[in-house]
Short mmCIF file of C-alpha atoms and ligand atoms in Angstrom, two decimals:
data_model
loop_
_atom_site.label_atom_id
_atom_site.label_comp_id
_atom_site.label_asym_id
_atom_site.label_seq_id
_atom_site.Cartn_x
_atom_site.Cartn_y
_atom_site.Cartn_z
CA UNK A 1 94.97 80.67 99.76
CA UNK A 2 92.41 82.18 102.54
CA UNK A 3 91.72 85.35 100.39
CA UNK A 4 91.61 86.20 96.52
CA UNK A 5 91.67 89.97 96.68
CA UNK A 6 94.38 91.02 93.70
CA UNK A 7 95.32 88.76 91.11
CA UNK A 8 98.79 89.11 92.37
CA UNK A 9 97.62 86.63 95.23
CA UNK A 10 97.64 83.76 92.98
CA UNK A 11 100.87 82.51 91.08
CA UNK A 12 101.40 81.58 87.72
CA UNK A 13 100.93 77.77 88.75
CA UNK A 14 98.16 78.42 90.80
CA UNK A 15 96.10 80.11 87.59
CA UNK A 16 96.87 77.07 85.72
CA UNK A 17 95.25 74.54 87.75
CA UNK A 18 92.29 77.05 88.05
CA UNK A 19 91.74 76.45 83.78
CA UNK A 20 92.66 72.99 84.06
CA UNK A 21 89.83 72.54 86.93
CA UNK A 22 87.94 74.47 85.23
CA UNK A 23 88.41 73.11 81.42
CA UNK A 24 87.45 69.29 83.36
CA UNK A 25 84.30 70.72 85.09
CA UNK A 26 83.40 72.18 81.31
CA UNK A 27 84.18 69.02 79.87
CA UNK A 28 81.94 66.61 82.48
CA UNK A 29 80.26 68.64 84.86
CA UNK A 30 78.77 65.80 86.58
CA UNK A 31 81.46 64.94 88.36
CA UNK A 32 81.09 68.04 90.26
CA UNK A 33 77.82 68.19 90.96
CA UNK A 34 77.99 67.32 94.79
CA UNK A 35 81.53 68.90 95.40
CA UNK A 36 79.83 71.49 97.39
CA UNK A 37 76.87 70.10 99.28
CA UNK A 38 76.17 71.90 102.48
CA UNK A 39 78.55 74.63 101.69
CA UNK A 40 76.51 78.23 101.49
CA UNK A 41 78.45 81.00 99.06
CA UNK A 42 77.40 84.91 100.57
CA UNK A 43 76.98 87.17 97.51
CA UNK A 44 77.60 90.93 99.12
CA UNK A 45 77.16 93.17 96.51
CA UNK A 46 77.04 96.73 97.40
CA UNK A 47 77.81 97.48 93.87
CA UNK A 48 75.05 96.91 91.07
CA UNK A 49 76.48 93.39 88.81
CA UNK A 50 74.87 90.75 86.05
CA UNK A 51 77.48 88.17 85.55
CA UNK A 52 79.54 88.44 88.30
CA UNK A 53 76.93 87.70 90.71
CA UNK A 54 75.11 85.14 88.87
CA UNK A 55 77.69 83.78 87.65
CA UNK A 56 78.75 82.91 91.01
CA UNK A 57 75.69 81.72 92.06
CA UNK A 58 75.22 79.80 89.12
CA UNK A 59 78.48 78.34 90.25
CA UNK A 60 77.50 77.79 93.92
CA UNK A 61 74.52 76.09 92.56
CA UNK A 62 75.88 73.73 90.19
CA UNK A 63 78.12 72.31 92.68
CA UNK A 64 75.41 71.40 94.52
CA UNK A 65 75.57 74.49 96.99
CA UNK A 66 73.38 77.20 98.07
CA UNK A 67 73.81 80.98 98.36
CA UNK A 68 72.38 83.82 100.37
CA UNK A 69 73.52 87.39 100.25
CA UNK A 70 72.41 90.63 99.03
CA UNK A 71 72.14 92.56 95.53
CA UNK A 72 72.43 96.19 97.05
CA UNK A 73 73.45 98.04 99.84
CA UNK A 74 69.58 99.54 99.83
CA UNK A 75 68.63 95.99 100.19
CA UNK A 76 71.45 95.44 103.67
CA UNK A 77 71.68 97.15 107.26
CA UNK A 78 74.52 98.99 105.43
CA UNK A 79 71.04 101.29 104.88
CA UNK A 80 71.33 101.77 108.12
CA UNK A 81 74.58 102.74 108.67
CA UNK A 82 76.59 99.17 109.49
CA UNK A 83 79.77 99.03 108.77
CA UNK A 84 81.33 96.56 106.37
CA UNK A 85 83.39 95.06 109.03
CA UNK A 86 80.38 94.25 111.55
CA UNK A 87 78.19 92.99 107.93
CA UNK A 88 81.43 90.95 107.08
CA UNK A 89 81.55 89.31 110.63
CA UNK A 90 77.66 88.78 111.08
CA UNK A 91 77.59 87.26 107.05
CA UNK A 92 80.94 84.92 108.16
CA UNK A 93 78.49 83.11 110.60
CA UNK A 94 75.94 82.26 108.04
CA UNK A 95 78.18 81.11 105.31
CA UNK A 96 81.26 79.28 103.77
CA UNK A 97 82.93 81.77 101.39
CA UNK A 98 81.75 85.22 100.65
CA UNK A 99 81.81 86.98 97.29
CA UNK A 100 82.11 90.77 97.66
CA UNK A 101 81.49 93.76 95.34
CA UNK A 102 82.03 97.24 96.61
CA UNK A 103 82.62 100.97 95.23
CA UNK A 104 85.10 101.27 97.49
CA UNK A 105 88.51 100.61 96.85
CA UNK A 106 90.25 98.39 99.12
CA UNK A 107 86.90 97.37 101.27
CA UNK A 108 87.62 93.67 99.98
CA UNK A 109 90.31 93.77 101.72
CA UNK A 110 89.35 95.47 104.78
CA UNK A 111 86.52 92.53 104.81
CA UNK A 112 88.86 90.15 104.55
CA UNK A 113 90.85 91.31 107.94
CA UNK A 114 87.52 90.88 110.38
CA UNK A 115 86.09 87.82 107.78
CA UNK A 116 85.81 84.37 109.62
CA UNK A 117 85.18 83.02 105.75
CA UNK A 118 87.32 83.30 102.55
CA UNK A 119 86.55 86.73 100.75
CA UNK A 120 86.99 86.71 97.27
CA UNK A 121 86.87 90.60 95.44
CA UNK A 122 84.15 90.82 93.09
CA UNK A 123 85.44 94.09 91.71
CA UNK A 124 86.52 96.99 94.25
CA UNK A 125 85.64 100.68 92.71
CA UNK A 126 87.97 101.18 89.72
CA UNK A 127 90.69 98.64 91.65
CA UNK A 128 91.07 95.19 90.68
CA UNK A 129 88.49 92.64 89.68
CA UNK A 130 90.65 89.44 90.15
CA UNK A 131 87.93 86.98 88.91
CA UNK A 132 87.29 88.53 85.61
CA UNK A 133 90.48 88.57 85.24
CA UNK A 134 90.29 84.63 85.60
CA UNK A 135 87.55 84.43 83.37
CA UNK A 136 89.65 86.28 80.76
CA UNK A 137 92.74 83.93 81.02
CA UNK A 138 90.43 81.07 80.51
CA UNK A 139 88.39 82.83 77.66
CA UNK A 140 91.93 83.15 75.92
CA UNK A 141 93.19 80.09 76.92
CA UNK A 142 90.54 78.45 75.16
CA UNK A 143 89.87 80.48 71.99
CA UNK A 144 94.04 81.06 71.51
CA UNK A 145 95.16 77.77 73.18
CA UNK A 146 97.99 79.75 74.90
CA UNK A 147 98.24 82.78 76.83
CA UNK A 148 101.97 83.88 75.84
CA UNK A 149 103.28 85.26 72.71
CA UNK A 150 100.26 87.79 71.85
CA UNK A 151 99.66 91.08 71.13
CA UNK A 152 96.15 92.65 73.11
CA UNK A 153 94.50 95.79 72.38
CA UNK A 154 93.06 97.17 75.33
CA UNK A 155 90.54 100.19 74.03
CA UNK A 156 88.02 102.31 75.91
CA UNK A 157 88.26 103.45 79.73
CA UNK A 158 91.90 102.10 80.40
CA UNK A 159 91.99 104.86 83.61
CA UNK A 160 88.87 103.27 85.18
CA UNK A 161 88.28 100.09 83.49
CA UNK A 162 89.39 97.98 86.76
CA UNK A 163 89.29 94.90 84.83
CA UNK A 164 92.17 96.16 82.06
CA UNK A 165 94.16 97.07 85.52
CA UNK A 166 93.59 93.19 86.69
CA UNK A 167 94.06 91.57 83.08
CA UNK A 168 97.61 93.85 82.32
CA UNK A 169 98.95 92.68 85.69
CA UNK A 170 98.26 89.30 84.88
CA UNK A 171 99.62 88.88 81.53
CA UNK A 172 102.21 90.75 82.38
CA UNK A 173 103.52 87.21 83.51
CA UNK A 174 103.84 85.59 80.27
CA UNK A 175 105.83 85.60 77.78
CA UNK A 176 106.19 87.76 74.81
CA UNK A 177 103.26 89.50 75.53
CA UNK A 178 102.68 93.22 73.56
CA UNK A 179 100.00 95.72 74.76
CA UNK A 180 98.36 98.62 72.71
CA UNK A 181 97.07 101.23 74.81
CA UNK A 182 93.75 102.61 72.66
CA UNK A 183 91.99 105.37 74.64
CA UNK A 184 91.71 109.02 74.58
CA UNK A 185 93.87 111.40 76.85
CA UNK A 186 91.68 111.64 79.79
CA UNK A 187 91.16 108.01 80.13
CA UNK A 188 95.09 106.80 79.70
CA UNK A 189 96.63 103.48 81.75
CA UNK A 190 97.03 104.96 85.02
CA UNK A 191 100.99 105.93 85.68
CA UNK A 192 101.15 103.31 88.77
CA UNK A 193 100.21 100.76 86.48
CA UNK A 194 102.78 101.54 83.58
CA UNK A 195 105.33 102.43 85.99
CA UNK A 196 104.93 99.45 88.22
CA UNK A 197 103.91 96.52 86.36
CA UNK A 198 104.77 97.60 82.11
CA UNK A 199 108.02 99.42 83.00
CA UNK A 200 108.71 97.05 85.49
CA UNK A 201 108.64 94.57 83.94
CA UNK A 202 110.13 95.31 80.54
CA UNK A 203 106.76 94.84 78.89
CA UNK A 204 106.49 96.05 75.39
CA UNK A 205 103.69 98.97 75.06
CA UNK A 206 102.29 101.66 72.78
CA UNK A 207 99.75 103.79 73.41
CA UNK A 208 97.42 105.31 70.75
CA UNK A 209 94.12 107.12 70.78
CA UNK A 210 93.72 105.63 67.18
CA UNK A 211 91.73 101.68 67.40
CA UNK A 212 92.49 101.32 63.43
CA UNK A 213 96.39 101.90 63.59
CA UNK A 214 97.48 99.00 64.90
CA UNK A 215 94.09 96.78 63.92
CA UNK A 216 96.42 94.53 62.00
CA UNK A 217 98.80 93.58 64.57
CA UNK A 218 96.49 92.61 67.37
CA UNK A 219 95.91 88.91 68.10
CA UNK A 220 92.99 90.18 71.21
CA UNK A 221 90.90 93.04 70.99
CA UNK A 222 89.64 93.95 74.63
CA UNK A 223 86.92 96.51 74.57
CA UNK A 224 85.68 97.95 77.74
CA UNK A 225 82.66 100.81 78.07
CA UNK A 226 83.46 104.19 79.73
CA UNK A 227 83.00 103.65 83.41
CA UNK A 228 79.76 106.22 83.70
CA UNK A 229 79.69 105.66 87.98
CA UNK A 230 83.30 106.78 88.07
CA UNK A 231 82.66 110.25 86.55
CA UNK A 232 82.90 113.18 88.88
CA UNK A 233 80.96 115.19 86.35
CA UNK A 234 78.89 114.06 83.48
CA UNK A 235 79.91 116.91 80.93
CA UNK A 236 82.84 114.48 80.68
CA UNK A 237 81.02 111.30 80.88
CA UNK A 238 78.58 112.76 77.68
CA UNK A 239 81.86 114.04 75.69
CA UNK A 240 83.56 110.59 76.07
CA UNK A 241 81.19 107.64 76.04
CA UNK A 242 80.82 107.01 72.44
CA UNK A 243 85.03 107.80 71.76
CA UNK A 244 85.09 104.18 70.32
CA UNK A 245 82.59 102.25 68.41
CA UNK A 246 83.73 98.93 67.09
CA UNK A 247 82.06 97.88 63.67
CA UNK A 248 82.65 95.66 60.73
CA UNK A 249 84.30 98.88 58.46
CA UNK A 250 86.82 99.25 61.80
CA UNK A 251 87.91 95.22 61.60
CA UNK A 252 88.79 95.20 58.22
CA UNK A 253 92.52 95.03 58.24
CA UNK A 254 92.22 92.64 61.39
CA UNK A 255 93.36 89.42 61.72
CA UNK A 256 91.32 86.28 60.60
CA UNK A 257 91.94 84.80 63.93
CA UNK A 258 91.54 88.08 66.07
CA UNK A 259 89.11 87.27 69.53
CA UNK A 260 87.47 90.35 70.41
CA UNK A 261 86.70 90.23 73.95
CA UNK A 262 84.62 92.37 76.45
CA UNK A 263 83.86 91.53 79.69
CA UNK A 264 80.92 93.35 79.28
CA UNK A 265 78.13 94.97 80.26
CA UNK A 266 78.28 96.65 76.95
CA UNK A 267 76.71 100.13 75.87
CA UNK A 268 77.65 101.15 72.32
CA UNK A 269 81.46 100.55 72.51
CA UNK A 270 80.25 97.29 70.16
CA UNK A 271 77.98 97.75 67.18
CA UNK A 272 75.71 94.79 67.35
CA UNK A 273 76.50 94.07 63.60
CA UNK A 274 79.86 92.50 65.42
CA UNK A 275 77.84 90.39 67.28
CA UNK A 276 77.71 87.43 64.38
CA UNK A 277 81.58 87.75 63.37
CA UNK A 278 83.14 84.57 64.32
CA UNK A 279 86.01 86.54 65.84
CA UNK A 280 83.46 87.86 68.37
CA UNK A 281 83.72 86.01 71.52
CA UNK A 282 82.32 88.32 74.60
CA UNK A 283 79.11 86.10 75.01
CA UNK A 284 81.40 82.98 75.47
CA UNK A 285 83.19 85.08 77.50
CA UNK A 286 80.70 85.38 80.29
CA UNK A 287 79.74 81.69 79.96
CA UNK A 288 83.70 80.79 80.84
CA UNK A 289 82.96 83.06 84.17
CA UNK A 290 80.72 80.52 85.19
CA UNK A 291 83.39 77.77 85.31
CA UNK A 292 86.02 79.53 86.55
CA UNK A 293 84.23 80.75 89.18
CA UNK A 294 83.27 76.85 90.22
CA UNK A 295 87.17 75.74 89.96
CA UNK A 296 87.86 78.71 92.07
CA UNK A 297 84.96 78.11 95.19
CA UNK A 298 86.50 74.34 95.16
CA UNK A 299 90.09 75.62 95.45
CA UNK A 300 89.20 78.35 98.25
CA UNK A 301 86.79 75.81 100.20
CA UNK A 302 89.70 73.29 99.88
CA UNK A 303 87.88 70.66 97.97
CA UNK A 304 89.63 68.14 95.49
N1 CP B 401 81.99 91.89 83.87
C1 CP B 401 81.32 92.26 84.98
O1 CP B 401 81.90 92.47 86.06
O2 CP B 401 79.97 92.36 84.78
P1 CP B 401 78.91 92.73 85.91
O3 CP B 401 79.18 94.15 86.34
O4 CP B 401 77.58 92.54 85.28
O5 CP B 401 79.15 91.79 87.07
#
């Protein structure tokens, strides 16, 4: 694989050695410590990020790499007016693999046309973000110890939310899987995405603007904030941010075993009070990005 830019460019098979990989590295990390010496990772983020970018650095870094790159475009000759295809061919020079975020939808992929270097989308405007979606198949993976036969709630932005886009299409693979659609009217599944991968595929979905009615059913909870930078006008934004508020009085007819995920950054869509509940597992969450991340630079860079 040369590029990850959709999770559609990795197979069923192909994911599965990713959480194996990654479940060994978790489980003795030493022996990966020197899997990447002399091998730079290029962080490009034009896009502000937290765990993404760390998290891959964090990667680079405990496989005994380094990394250059960039946090913002303010902080890049894109200031200046360079295109992402001459950045992307100057930053292939310097580097191994190269970890891009950008508003744009679909520059990932431009990138990867003129790259010299693996590119690997780290989230494309409200697109695809392949690698949380990786970190999400591990995080159930290892709290459900199975990723078919379960019913996910997806609740909150589901129209810009690029990570529900990434995380449907991927489940959308397994078996038995349900989907309850929990967001208000303006910020519904996109139609290419129920037309094209739910109807599609014969996957079972309801949609509800409700997050109590189907509480009871759901064996994942995925909350996910209002996307405030993909607002045209912030009337909207205001009116719809605080739509959902999980708490304690809102899990009560949930399941024992529910995991509530988020692949965060949160705002208020998760009253800290949730925080403690064993079901909560967002913070592991971003902690399985980390190792996912490190099975996925040795897969791209070709390393056993
Ligand atoms: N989940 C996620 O993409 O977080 P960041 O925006 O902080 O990278």
């Amino acid at each position: 694989m040369k590029n990850l830019i959709d999770i559609k460019d990795l197979s069923i098979n192909e994911i599965e050695e990713l959480i194996k990989v990654a479940k060994d590295i978790m489980q003795a990390p030493e022996k990966y410590y020197d899997k990447c010496k002399h091998k730079k990772l290029a962080t490009l983020f034009f896009e502000p990020s937290t765990r993404t970018r760390l998290s891959f650095e964090a990667a680079m870094i405990e496989l005994g790499g380094n990394v250059i790159g960039f946090s913002s475009a303010d902080s890049s000759s894109t200031s200046k007016g360079e295109s992402v295809a001459d950045t992307i061919r100057v930053v292939g020079c310097y580097s191994d693999i190269i970890a891009m975020r950008h508003p744009k939808e679909g520059a990932p992929l431009v990138a990867a046309f003129k790259s010299t270097a693996p590119i690997i989308n780290a989230g494309d405007g409200g697109h695809n973000h392949p690698t949380q979606t990786l970190t999400d198949l591990l995080t159930i993976s290892c709290e459900k110890n199975r990723l078919d036969n379960l019913t996910i709630g997806l609740c909150g932005d589901l129209k810009f939310g690029r990570t529900v886009h990434s995380l449907i299409t991927a489940m959308s693979r397994y078996k038995n899987i349900k989907f309850v659609l929990i967001s208000p009217e303006e910020l519904k599944i996109p139609e290419y995405i129920k037309q094209e991968i739910l109807e599609k595929n014969n996957i079972e979905y309801v949609e509800t603007e409700d997050i109590e009615e189907y509480m009871s059913e759901l064996d994942i909870l995925y909350m996910t904030r209002v996307q405030k930078e993909r607002f045209f006008n912030e009337e909207d934004y205001i009116r719809l941010k605080d739509y959902y508020i999980l708490n304690e009085a809102k899990l009560e007819n949930a399941k024992k075993d529910l995991s509530i995920m988020h692949p965060l950054p949160r705002v208020n869509e998760i009253a800290t009070e949730v925080d403690d509940d064993p079901r909560a597992c967002y913070f592991r969450q971003a902690l399985y990005g980390k190792y996912i991340r490190m099975a996925l630079i040795l897969k791209m860079l070709e390393i056993d």
